[in-house]
Amino acid sequence: MTLKQALGHARRFLAENNIEDSLLESEILLRHTLKISRVQLYLDRDRELSPKQEKGLRHLIKRRLSGEPTAYITGHREFYGLDFYVNHHVLIPRPESELLVEQALKLAQNDNLSTIADIGTGCGAIAISLALNLPQLRIYATDISTPALEVARLNCQKHGVADRICLLEGDMLTPLPEPVDLIVANLPYVREAELAKVNSAGFESSLALNGGRDGLAKIRRLCQQVRGKTGITTYLILEIGQGQAAAVTSLLRRLFPDGKIEVMPDLGGVERVVSLQLEKNTRLLLNYSLGLVSVSRAID
Ligand SMILES: C[S@@+](CC[C@H](N)C(=O)[O-])C[C@H]1O[C@@H](n2cnc3c(N)ncnc32)[C@H](O)[C@@H]1O
């Protein structure tokens, strides 16, 4: 079988089994089997696959048809123009989350910020995209999951930012050793009742998706922690799910009556990012310098 025929077969199998973007997905699986670039795939389209390669491709198609996302099969996902290593311990970064990066970049550049914390960093895609675009910034990236932080560590090394991103294990803000200028967070926000629909084949970690009964359990707790640590940050930027903007903005209004709140839609028109601006506050800086705030374990 030639590469062209293999691509045709793979595409048909995927399309017949209702996999969207069947051409793109079959290209990725074939290229992953052969370890070749997209250009090579089309230049060598009359080349014959070896029996071992045919078997390898069939195996990958079977995995894909079982519902395993392509990114977990290949171990890669592109985000903000960068290639990230992913496995089933981390959420596959979504294109919508690029809006969080855009918004954080805009604020960091306009307001000359110097420290950022990415809470619930997963594979590190948001923190690393920020680090590469803001070379003067110091970045903390936290997650409660040890294996997720291992993936983030590999990605920090791959992108040459391991010395600029401090990976910290722990719950929400607990591991932060100092106040930061901006907190960015894409925490789990899927409603429990919808988990099965979003993660039908069960490949993505529930820790990365489950936002409790109304989807807002983690977001609410982060906002409450920010409220409880006066001066911990000046900006808080949150990714939210469809239909959650009203609840999140009213929560923020209640917790931070003087805060400036903005809601931004993603490219699909869904209200996706909520940003909160607070007054700069020096009180907590003093608390930190007096050692009143505990520091959790850092992962190097
Ligand atoms: C929706 S995923 C987002 C991952 C990554 N930020 C991204 O956008 O691709 C949420 C992440 O939050 C982490 N997480 C869940 N609960 C947490 C908590 N209480 N404190 C810190 N991180 C948490 C999960 O382990 C997961 O990596």
Coordinates of N, CA and C in Angstrom, one line a residue, residues 53 81 263 291:
Q53 N 4.9 -1.0 9.1 CA 4.3 0.4 9.2 C 2.8 0.3 9.0
G81 N 1.2 28.4 18.9 CA 2.2 28.3 17.9 C 3.4 27.4 18.4
V263 N -15.5 40.9 30.7 CA -15.7 39.6 30.2 C -15.4 39.6 28.7
G291 N 7.2 37.1 56.9 CA 7.2 35.6 56.9 C 5.9 35.1 57.4

